[in-house]
JSON list of C-alpha atoms and ligand atoms in Angstrom, two decimals:
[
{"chain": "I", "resi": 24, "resn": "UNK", "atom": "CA", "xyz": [-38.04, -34.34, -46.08]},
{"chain": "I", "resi": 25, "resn": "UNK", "atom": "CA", "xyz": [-39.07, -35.80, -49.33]},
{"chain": "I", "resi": 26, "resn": "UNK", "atom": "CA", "xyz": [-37.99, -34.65, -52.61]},
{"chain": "I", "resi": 27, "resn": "UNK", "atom": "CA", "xyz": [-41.06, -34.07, -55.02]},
{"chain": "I", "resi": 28, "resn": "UNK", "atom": "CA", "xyz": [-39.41, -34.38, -58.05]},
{"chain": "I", "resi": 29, "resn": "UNK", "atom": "CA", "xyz": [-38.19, -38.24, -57.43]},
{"chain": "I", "resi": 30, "resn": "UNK", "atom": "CA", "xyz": [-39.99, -40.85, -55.35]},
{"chain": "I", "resi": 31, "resn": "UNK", "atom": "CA", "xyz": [-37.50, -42.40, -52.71]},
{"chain": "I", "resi": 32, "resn": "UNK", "atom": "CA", "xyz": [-37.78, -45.32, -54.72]},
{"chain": "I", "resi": 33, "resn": "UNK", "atom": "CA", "xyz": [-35.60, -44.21, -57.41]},
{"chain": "I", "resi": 34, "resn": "UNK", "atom": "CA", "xyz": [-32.76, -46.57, -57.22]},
{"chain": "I", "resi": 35, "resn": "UNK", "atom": "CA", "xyz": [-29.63, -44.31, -59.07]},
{"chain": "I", "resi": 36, "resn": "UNK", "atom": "CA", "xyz": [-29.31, -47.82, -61.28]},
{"chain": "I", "resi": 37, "resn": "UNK", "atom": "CA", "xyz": [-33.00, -46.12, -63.01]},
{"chain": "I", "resi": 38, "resn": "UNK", "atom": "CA", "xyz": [-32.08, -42.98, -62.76]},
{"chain": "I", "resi": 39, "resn": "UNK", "atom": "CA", "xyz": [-29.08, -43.54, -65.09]},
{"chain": "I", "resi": 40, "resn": "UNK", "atom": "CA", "xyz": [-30.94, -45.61, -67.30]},
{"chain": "I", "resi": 41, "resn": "UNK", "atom": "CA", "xyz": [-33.78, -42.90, -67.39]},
{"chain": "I", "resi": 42, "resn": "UNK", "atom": "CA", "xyz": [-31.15, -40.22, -67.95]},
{"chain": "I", "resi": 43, "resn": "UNK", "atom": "CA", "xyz": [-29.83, -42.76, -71.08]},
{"chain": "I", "resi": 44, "resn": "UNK", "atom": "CA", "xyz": [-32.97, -43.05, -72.63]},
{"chain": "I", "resi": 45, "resn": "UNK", "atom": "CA", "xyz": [-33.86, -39.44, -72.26]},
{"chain": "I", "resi": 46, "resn": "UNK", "atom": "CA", "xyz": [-30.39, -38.56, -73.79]},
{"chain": "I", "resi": 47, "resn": "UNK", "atom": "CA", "xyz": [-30.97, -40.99, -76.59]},
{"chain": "I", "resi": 48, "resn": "UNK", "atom": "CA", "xyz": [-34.47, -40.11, -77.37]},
{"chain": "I", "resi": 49, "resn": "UNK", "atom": "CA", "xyz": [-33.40, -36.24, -77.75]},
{"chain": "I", "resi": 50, "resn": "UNK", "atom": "CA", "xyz": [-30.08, -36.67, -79.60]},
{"chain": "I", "resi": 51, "resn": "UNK", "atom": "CA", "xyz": [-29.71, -40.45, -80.60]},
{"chain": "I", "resi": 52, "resn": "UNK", "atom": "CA", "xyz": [-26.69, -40.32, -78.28]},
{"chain": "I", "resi": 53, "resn": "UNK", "atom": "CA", "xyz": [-25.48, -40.28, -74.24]},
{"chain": "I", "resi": 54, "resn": "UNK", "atom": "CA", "xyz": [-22.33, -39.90, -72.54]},
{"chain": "I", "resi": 55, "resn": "UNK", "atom": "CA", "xyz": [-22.63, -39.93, -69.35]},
{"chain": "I", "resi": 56, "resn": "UNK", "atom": "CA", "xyz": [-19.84, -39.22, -66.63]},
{"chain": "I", "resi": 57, "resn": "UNK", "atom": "CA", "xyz": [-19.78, -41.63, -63.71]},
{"chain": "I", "resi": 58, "resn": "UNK", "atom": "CA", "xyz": [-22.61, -43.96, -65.12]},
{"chain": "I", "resi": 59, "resn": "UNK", "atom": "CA", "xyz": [-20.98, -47.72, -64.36]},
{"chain": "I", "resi": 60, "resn": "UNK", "atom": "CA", "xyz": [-21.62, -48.23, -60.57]},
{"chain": "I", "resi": 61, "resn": "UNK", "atom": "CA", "xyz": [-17.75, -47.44, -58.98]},
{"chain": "I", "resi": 62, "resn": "UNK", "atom": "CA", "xyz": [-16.80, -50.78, -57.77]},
{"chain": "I", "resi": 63, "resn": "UNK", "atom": "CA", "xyz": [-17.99, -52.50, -60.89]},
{"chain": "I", "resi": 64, "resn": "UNK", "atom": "CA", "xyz": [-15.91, -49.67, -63.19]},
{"chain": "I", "resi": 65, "resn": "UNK", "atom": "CA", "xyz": [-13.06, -50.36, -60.94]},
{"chain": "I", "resi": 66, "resn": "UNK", "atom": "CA", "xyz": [-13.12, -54.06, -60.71]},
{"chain": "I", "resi": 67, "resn": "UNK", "atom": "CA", "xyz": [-13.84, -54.12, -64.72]},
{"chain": "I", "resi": 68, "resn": "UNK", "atom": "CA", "xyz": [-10.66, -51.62, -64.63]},
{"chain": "I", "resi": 69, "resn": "UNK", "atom": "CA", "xyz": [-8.19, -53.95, -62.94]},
{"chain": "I", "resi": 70, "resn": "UNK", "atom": "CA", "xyz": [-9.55, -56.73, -65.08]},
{"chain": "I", "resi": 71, "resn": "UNK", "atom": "CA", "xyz": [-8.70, -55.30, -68.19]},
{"chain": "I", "resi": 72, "resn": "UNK", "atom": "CA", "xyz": [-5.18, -54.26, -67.38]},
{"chain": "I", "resi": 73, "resn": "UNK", "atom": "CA", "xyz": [-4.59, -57.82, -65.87]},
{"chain": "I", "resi": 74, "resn": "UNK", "atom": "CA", "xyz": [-5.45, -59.52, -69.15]},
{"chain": "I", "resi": 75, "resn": "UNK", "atom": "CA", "xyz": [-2.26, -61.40, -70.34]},
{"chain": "I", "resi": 76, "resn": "UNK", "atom": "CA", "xyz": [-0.93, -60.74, -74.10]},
{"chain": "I", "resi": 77, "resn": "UNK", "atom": "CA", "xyz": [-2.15, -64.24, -74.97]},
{"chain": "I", "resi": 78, "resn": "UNK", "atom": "CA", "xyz": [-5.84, -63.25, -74.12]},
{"chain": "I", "resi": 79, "resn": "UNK", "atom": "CA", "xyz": [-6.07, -59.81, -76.16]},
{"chain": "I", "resi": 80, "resn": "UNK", "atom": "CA", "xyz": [-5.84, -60.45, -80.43]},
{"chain": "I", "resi": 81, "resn": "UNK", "atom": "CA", "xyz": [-5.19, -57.42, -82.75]},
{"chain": "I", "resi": 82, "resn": "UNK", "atom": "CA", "xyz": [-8.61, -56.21, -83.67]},
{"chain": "I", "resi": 83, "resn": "UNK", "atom": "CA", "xyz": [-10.00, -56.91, -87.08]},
{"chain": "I", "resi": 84, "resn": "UNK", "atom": "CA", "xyz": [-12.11, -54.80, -89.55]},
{"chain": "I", "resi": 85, "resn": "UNK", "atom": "CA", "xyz": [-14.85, -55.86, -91.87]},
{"chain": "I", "resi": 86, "resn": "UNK", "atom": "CA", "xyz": [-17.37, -58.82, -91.86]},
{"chain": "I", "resi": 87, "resn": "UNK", "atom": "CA", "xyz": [-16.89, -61.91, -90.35]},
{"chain": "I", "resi": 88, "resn": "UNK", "atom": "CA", "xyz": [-15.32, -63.78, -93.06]},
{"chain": "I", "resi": 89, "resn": "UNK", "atom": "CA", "xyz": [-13.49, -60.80, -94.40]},
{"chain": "I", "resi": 90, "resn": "UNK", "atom": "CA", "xyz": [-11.49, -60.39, -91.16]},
{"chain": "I", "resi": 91, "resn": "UNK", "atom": "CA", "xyz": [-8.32, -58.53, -91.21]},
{"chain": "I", "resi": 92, "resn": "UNK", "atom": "CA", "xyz": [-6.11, -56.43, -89.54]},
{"chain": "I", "resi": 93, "resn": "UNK", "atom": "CA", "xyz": [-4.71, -53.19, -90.77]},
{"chain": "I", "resi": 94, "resn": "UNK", "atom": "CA", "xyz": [-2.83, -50.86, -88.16]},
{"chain": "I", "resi": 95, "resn": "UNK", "atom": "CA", "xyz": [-3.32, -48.06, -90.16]},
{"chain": "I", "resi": 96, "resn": "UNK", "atom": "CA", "xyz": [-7.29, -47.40, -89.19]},
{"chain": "I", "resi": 97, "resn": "UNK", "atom": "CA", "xyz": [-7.38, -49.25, -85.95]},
{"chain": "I", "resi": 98, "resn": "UNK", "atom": "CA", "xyz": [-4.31, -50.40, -83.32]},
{"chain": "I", "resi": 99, "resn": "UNK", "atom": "CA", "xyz": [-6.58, -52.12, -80.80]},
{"chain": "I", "resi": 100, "resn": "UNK", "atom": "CA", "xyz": [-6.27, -55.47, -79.08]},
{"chain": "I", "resi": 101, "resn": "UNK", "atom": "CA", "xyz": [-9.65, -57.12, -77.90]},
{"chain": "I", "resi": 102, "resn": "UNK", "atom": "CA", "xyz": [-11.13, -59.96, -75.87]},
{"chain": "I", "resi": 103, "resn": "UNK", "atom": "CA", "xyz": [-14.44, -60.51, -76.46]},
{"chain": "I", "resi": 104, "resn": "UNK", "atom": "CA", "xyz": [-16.90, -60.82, -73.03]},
{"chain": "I", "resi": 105, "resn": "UNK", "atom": "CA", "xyz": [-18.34, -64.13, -72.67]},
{"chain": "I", "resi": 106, "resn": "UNK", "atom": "CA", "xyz": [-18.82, -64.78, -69.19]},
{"chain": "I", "resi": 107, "resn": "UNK", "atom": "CA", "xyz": [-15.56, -65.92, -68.64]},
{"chain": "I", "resi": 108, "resn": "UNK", "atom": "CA", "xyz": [-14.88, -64.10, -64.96]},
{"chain": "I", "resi": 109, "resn": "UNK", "atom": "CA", "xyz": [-17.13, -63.37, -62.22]},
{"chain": "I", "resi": 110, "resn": "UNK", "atom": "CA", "xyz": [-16.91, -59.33, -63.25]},
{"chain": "I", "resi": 111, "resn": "UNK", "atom": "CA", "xyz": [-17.56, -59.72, -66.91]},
{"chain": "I", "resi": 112, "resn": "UNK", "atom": "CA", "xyz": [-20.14, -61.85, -66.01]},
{"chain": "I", "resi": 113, "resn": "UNK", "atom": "CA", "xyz": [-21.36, -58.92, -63.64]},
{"chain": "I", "resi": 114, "resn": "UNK", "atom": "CA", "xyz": [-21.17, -56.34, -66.93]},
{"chain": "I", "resi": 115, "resn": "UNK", "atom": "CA", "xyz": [-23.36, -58.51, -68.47]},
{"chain": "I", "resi": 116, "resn": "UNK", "atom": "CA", "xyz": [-25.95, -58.63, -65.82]},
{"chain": "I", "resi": 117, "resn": "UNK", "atom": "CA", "xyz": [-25.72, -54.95, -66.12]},
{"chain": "I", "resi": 118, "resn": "UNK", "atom": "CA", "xyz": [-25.81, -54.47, -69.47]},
{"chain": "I", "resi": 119, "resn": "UNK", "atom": "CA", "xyz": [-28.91, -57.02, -69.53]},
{"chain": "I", "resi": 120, "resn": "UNK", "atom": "CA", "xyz": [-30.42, -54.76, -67.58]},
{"chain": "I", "resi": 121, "resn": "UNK", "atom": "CA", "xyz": [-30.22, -51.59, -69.28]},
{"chain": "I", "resi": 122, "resn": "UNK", "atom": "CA", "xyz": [-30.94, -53.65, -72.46]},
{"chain": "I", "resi": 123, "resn": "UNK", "atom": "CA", "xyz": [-34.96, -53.97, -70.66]},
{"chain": "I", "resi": 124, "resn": "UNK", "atom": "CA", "xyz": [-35.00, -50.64, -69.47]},
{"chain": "I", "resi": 125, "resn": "UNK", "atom": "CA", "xyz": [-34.62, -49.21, -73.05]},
{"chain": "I", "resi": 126, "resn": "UNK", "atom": "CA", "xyz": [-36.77, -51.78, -74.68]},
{"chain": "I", "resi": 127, "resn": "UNK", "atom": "CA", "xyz": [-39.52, -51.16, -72.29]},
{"chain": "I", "resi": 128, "resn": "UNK", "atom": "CA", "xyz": [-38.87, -47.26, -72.43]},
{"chain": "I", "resi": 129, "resn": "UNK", "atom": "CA", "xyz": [-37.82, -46.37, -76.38]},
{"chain": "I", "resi": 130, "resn": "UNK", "atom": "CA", "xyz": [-39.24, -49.57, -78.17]},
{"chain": "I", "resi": 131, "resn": "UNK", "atom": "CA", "xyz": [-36.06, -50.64, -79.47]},
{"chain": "I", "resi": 132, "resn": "UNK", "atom": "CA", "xyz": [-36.49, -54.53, -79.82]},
{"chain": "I", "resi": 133, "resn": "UNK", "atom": "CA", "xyz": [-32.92, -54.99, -78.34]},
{"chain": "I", "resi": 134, "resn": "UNK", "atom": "CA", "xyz": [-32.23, -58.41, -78.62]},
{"chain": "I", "resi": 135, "resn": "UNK", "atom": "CA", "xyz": [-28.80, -59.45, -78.01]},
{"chain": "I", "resi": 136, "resn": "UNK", "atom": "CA", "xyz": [-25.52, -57.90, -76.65]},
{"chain": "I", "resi": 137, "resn": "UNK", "atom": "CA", "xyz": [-21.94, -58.23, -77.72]},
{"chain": "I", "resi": 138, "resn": "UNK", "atom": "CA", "xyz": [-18.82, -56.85, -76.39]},
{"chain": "I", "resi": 139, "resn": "UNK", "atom": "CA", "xyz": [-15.27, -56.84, -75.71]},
{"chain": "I", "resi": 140, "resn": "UNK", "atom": "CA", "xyz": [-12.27, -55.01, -73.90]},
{"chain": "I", "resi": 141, "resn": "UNK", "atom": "CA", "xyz": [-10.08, -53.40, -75.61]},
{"chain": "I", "resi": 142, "resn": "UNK", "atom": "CA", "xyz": [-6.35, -52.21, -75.21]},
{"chain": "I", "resi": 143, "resn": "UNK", "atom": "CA", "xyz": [-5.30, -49.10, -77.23]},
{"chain": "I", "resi": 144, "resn": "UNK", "atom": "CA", "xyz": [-0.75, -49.44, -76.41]},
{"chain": "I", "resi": 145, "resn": "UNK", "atom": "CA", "xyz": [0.29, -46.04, -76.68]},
{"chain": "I", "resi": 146, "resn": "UNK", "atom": "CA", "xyz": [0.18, -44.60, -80.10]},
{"chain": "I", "resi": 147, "resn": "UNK", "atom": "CA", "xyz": [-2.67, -46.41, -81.46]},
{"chain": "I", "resi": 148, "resn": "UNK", "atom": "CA", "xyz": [-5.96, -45.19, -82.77]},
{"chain": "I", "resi": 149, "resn": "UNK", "atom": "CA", "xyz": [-9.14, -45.75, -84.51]},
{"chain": "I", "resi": 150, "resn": "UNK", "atom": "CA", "xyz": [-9.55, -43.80, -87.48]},
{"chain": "I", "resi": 151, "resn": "UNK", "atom": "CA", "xyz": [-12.97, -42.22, -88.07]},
{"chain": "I", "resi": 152, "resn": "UNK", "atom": "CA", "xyz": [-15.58, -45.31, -89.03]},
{"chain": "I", "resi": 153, "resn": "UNK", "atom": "CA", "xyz": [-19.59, -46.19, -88.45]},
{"chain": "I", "resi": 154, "resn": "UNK", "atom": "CA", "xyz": [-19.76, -49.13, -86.26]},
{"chain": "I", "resi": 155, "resn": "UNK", "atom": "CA", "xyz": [-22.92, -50.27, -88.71]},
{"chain": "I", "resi": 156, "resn": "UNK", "atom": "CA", "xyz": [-24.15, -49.42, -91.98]},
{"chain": "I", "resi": 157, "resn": "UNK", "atom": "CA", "xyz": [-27.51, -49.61, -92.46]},
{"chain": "I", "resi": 158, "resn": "UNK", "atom": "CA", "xyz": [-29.26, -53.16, -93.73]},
{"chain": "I", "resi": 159, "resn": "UNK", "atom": "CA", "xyz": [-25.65, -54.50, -93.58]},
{"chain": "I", "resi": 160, "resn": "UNK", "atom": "CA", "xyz": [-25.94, -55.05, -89.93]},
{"chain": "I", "resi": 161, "resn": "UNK", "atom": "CA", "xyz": [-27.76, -56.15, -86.76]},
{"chain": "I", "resi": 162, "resn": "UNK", "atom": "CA", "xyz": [-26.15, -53.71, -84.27]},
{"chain": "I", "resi": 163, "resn": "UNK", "atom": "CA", "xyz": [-28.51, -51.22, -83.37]},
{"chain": "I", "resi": 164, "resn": "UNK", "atom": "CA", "xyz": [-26.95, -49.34, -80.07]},
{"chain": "I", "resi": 165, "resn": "UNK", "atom": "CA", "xyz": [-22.95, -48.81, -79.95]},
{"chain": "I", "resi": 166, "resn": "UNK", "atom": "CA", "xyz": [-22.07, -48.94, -76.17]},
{"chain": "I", "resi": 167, "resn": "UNK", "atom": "CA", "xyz": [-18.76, -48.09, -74.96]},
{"chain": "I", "resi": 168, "resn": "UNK", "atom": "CA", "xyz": [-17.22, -47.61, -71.26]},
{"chain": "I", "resi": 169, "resn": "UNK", "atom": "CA", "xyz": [-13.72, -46.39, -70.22]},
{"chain": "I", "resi": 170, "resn": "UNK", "atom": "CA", "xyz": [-11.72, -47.88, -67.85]},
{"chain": "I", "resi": 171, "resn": "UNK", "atom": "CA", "xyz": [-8.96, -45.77, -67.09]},
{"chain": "I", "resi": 172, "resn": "UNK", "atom": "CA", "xyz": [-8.06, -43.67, -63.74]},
{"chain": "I", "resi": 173, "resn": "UNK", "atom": "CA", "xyz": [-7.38, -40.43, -63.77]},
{"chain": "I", "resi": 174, "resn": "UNK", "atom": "CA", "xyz": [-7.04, -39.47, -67.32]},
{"chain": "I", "resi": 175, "resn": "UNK", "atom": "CA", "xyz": [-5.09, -36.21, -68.38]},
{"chain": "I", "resi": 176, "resn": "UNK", "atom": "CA", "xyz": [-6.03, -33.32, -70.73]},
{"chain": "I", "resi": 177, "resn": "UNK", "atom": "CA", "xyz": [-2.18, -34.05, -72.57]},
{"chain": "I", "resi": 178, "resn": "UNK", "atom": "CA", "xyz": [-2.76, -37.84, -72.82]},
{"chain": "I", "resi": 179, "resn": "UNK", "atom": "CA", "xyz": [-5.08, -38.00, -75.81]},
{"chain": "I", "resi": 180, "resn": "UNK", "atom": "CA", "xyz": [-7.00, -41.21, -76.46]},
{"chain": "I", "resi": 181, "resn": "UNK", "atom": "CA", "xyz": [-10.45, -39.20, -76.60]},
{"chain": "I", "resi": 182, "resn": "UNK", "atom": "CA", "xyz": [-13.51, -40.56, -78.82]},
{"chain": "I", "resi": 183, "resn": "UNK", "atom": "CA", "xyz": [-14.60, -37.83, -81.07]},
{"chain": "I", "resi": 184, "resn": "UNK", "atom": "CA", "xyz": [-18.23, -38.47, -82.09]},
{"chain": "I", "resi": 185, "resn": "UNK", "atom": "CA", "xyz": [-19.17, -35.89, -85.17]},
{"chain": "I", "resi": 186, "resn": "UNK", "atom": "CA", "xyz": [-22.72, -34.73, -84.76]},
{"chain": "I", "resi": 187, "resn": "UNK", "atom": "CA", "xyz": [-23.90, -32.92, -87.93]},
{"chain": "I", "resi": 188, "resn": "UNK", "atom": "CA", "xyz": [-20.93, -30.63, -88.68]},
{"chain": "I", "resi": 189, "resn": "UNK", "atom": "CA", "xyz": [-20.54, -30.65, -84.59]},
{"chain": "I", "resi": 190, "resn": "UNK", "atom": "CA", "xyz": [-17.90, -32.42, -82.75]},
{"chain": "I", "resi": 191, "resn": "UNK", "atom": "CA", "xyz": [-18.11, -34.28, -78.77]},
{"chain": "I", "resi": 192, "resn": "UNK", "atom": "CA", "xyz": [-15.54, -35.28, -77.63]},
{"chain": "I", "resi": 193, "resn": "UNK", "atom": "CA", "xyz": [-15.01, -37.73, -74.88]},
{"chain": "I", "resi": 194, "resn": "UNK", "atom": "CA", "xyz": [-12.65, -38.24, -72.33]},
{"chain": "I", "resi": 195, "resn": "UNK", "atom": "CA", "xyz": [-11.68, -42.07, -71.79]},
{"chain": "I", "resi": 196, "resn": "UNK", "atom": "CA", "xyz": [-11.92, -41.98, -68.03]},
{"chain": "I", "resi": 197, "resn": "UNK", "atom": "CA", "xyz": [-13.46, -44.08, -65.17]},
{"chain": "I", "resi": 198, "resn": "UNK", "atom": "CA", "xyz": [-16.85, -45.10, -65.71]},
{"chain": "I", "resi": 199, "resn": "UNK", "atom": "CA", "xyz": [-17.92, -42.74, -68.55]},
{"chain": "I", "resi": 200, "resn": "UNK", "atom": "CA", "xyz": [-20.66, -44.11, -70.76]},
{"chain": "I", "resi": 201, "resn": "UNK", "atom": "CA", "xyz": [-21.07, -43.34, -74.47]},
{"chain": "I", "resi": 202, "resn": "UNK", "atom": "CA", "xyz": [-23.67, -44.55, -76.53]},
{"chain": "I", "resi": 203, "resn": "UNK", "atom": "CA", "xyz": [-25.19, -43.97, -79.46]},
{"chain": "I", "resi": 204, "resn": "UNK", "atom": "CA", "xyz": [-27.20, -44.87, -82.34]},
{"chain": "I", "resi": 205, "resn": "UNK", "atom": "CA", "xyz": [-24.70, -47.26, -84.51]},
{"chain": "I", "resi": 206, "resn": "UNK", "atom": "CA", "xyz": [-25.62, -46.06, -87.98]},
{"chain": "I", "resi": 207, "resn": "UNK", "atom": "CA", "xyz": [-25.74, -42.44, -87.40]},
{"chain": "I", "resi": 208, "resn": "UNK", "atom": "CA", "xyz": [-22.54, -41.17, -85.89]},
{"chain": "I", "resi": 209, "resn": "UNK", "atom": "CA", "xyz": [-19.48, -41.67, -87.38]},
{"chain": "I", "resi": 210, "resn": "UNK", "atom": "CA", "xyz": [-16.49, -41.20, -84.55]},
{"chain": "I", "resi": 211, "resn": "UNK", "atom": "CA", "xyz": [-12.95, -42.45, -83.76]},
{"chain": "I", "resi": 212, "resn": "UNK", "atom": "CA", "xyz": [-10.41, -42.73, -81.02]},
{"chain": "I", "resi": 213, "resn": "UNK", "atom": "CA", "xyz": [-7.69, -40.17, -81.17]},
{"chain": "I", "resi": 214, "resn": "UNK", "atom": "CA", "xyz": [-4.12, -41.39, -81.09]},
{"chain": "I", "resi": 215, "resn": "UNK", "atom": "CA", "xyz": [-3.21, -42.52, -77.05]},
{"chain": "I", "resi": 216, "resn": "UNK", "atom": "CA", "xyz": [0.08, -41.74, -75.38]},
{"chain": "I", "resi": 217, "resn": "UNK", "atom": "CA", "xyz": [-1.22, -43.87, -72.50]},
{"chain": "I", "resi": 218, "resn": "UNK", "atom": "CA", "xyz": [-2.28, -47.31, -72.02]},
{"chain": "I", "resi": 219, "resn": "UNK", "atom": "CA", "xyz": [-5.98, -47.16, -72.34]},
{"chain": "I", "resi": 220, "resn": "UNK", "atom": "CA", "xyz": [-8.46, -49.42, -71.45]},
{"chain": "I", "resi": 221, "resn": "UNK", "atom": "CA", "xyz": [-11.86, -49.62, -72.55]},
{"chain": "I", "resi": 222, "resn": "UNK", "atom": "CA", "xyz": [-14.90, -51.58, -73.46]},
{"chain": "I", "resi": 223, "resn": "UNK", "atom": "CA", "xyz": [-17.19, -51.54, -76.35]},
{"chain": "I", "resi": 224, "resn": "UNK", "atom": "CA", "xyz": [-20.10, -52.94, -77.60]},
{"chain": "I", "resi": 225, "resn": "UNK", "atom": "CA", "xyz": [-23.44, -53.66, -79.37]},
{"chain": "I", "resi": 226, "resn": "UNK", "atom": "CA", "xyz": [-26.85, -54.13, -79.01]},
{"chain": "I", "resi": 227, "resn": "UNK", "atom": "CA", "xyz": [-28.46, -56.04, -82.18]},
{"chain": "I", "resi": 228, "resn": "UNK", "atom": "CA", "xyz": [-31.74, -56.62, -83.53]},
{"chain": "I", "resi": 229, "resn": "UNK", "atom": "CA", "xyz": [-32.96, -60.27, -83.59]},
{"chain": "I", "resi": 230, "resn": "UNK", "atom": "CA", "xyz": [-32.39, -60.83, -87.46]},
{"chain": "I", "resi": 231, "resn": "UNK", "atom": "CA", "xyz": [-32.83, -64.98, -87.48]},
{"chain": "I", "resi": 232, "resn": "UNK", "atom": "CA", "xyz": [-34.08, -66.02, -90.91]},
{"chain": "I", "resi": 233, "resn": "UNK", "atom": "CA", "xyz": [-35.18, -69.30, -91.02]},
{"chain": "I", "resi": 234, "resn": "UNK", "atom": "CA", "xyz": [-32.92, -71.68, -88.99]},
{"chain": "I", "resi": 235, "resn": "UNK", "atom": "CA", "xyz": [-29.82, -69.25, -90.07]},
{"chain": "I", "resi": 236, "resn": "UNK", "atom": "CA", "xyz": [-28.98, -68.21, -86.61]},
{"chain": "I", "resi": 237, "resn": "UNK", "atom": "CA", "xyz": [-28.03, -64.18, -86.68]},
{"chain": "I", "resi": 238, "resn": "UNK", "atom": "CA", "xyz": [-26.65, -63.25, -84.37]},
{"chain": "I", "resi": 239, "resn": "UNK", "atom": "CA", "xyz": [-24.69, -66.91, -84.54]},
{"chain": "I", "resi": 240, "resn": "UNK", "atom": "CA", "xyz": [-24.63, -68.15, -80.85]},
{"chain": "B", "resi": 303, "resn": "OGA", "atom": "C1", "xyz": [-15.10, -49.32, -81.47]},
{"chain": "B", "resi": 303, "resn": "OGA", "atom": "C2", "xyz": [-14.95, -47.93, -81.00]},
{"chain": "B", "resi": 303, "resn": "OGA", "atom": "C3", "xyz": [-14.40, -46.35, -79.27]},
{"chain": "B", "resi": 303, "resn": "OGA", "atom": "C4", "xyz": [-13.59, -46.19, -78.02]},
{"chain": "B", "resi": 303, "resn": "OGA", "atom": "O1", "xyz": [-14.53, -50.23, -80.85]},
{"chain": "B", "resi": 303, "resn": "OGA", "atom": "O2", "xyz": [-15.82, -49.53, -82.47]},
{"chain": "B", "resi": 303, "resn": "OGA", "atom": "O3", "xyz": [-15.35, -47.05, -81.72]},
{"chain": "B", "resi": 303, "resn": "OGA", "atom": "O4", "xyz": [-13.58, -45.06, -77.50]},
{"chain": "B", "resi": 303, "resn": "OGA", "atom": "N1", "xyz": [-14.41, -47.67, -79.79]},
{"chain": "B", "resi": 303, "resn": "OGA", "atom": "O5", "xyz": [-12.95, -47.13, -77.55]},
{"chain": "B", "resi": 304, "resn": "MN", "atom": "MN1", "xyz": [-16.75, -47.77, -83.22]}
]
C-alpha cells in the first residue's frame, strides 16, 4: 500500500532536509533528534574521540587577527574539517548537500561551509555568546552535531539556545542536529562532567569584494 502523504520516492536524506527547512522557516531554528545518517554519526563519533592532543588547539574568541584564548567563556579544543579523512570528507559531502537543499528551498544564497570538532574535557563550557553579529560577519546558518553515545540527564554539557525570554535546551547526544539562524539566538554550552564531542559550524554568505577573498580560501 502506498502512503498518500509521501511519494515512495522520498529518500529520508529529503525528508530531513525538508523537516530543516520547515523548522527554520517557522522559528529560524531546528534541532532535530537522529538527523546525521547512523553510521556517518558513529564513524564521525569514533573520529573525534581518536583525535590525538596534538591535532585539537584551545579554541579562540574574536576575529581572526584578534585571536585569543580565555578559559573563562569557552574551554573547547577544535580541529577544523578540511578534508583531511575519508569521514570528514563524507560530512562535507553531506553538509554540501543540505547547503543546496536550503538554497533551492529558503533562498538563502549559502555559499560556503566551515567547521570543526570540538572537545569540551570535563568541566568546560561556553558561556552564553552570538556566533555572528550582524554586518560584522559572513556566517549566516550556525550548524552543530553531537557526537556522543548515550548521554545522561546528570552529565550536563547541554546547549541552551534562548528564544525570546524562552529557553531549548539540547541534549549533546548521537546525531542530534541544531541549527539556527547565527545572528538571532544567543546560546551556550553548559558546564560538561563528561568528555563531549561535538561538531560545529557555519554557513556564510559569499562576501568577496574585489579580489579580497572573504571567506579567505
Ligand atoms: C560554538 C557553539 C555549541 C555546542 O562552537 O560556537 O556554540 O553545543 N557550540 O557545541
Ligand atoms: Mn556558538
Amino acid at each position: 500500500m502506498n502512503s498518500t502523504l509521501l511519494p515512495d520516492t522520498y529518500a529520508p536524506e529529503d525528508l530531513c532536509f525538508a523537516t530543516i527547512a520547515a523548522s527554520l522557516t517557522e522559528k529560524g531554528y531546528c534541532i532535530l533528534p537522529d538527523a546525521l545518517p547512523s553510521q556517518l554519526a558513529f564513524e564521525l563519533a569514533a573520529h573525534a574521540q581518536n583525535l590525538s592532543d596534538e591535532q585539537y588547539f584551545n579554541a579562540g574568541i574574536g576575529r581572526a587577527n584578534q585571536h585569543m584564548t580565555n578559559r573563562f567563556v569557552r574551554g573547547d579544543e577544535v580541529c577544523w574539517i578540511e578534508g583531511q579523512s575519508e569521514i570528514g570528507r563524507q560530512w562535507l559531502e553531506w553538509t554540501e548537500r543540505l547547503r543546496v537543499y536550503l538554497n533551492r528551498h529558503l533562498f538563502l544564497g549559502l555559499f560556503s561551509f566551515e567547521s570543526h570538532f570540538a572537545h569540551y574535557p570535563p568541566g568546560t563550557f561556553y558561556k552564553t555568546h552570538l556566533d555572528a553579529f550582524k554586518g560584522q560577519s559572513n556566517r549566516i546558518l550556525s550548524v552543530v552535531t553531537y557526537l556522543n553515545h548515550q548521554w545522561m540527564p546528570d552529565e550536563g554539557g547541554e546547549m541552551v539556545i534562548y528564544v525570546g525570554d524562552d529557553n531549548v535546551k539540547v541534549t549533546p547526544a548521537l546525531g542530534t542536529l541544531a541549527i539556527f539562524l547565527s545572528e538571532e539566538f544567543p546560546h551556550e554550552v553548559l558546564p560538561t562532567h563528561r568528555d563531549r564531542y561535538s561538531i560545529a559550524g557555519w554557513f556564510r554568505l559569499n562576501t568577496s569584494i574585489g579580489d579580497q577573498i572573504d571567506p579567505p580560501q
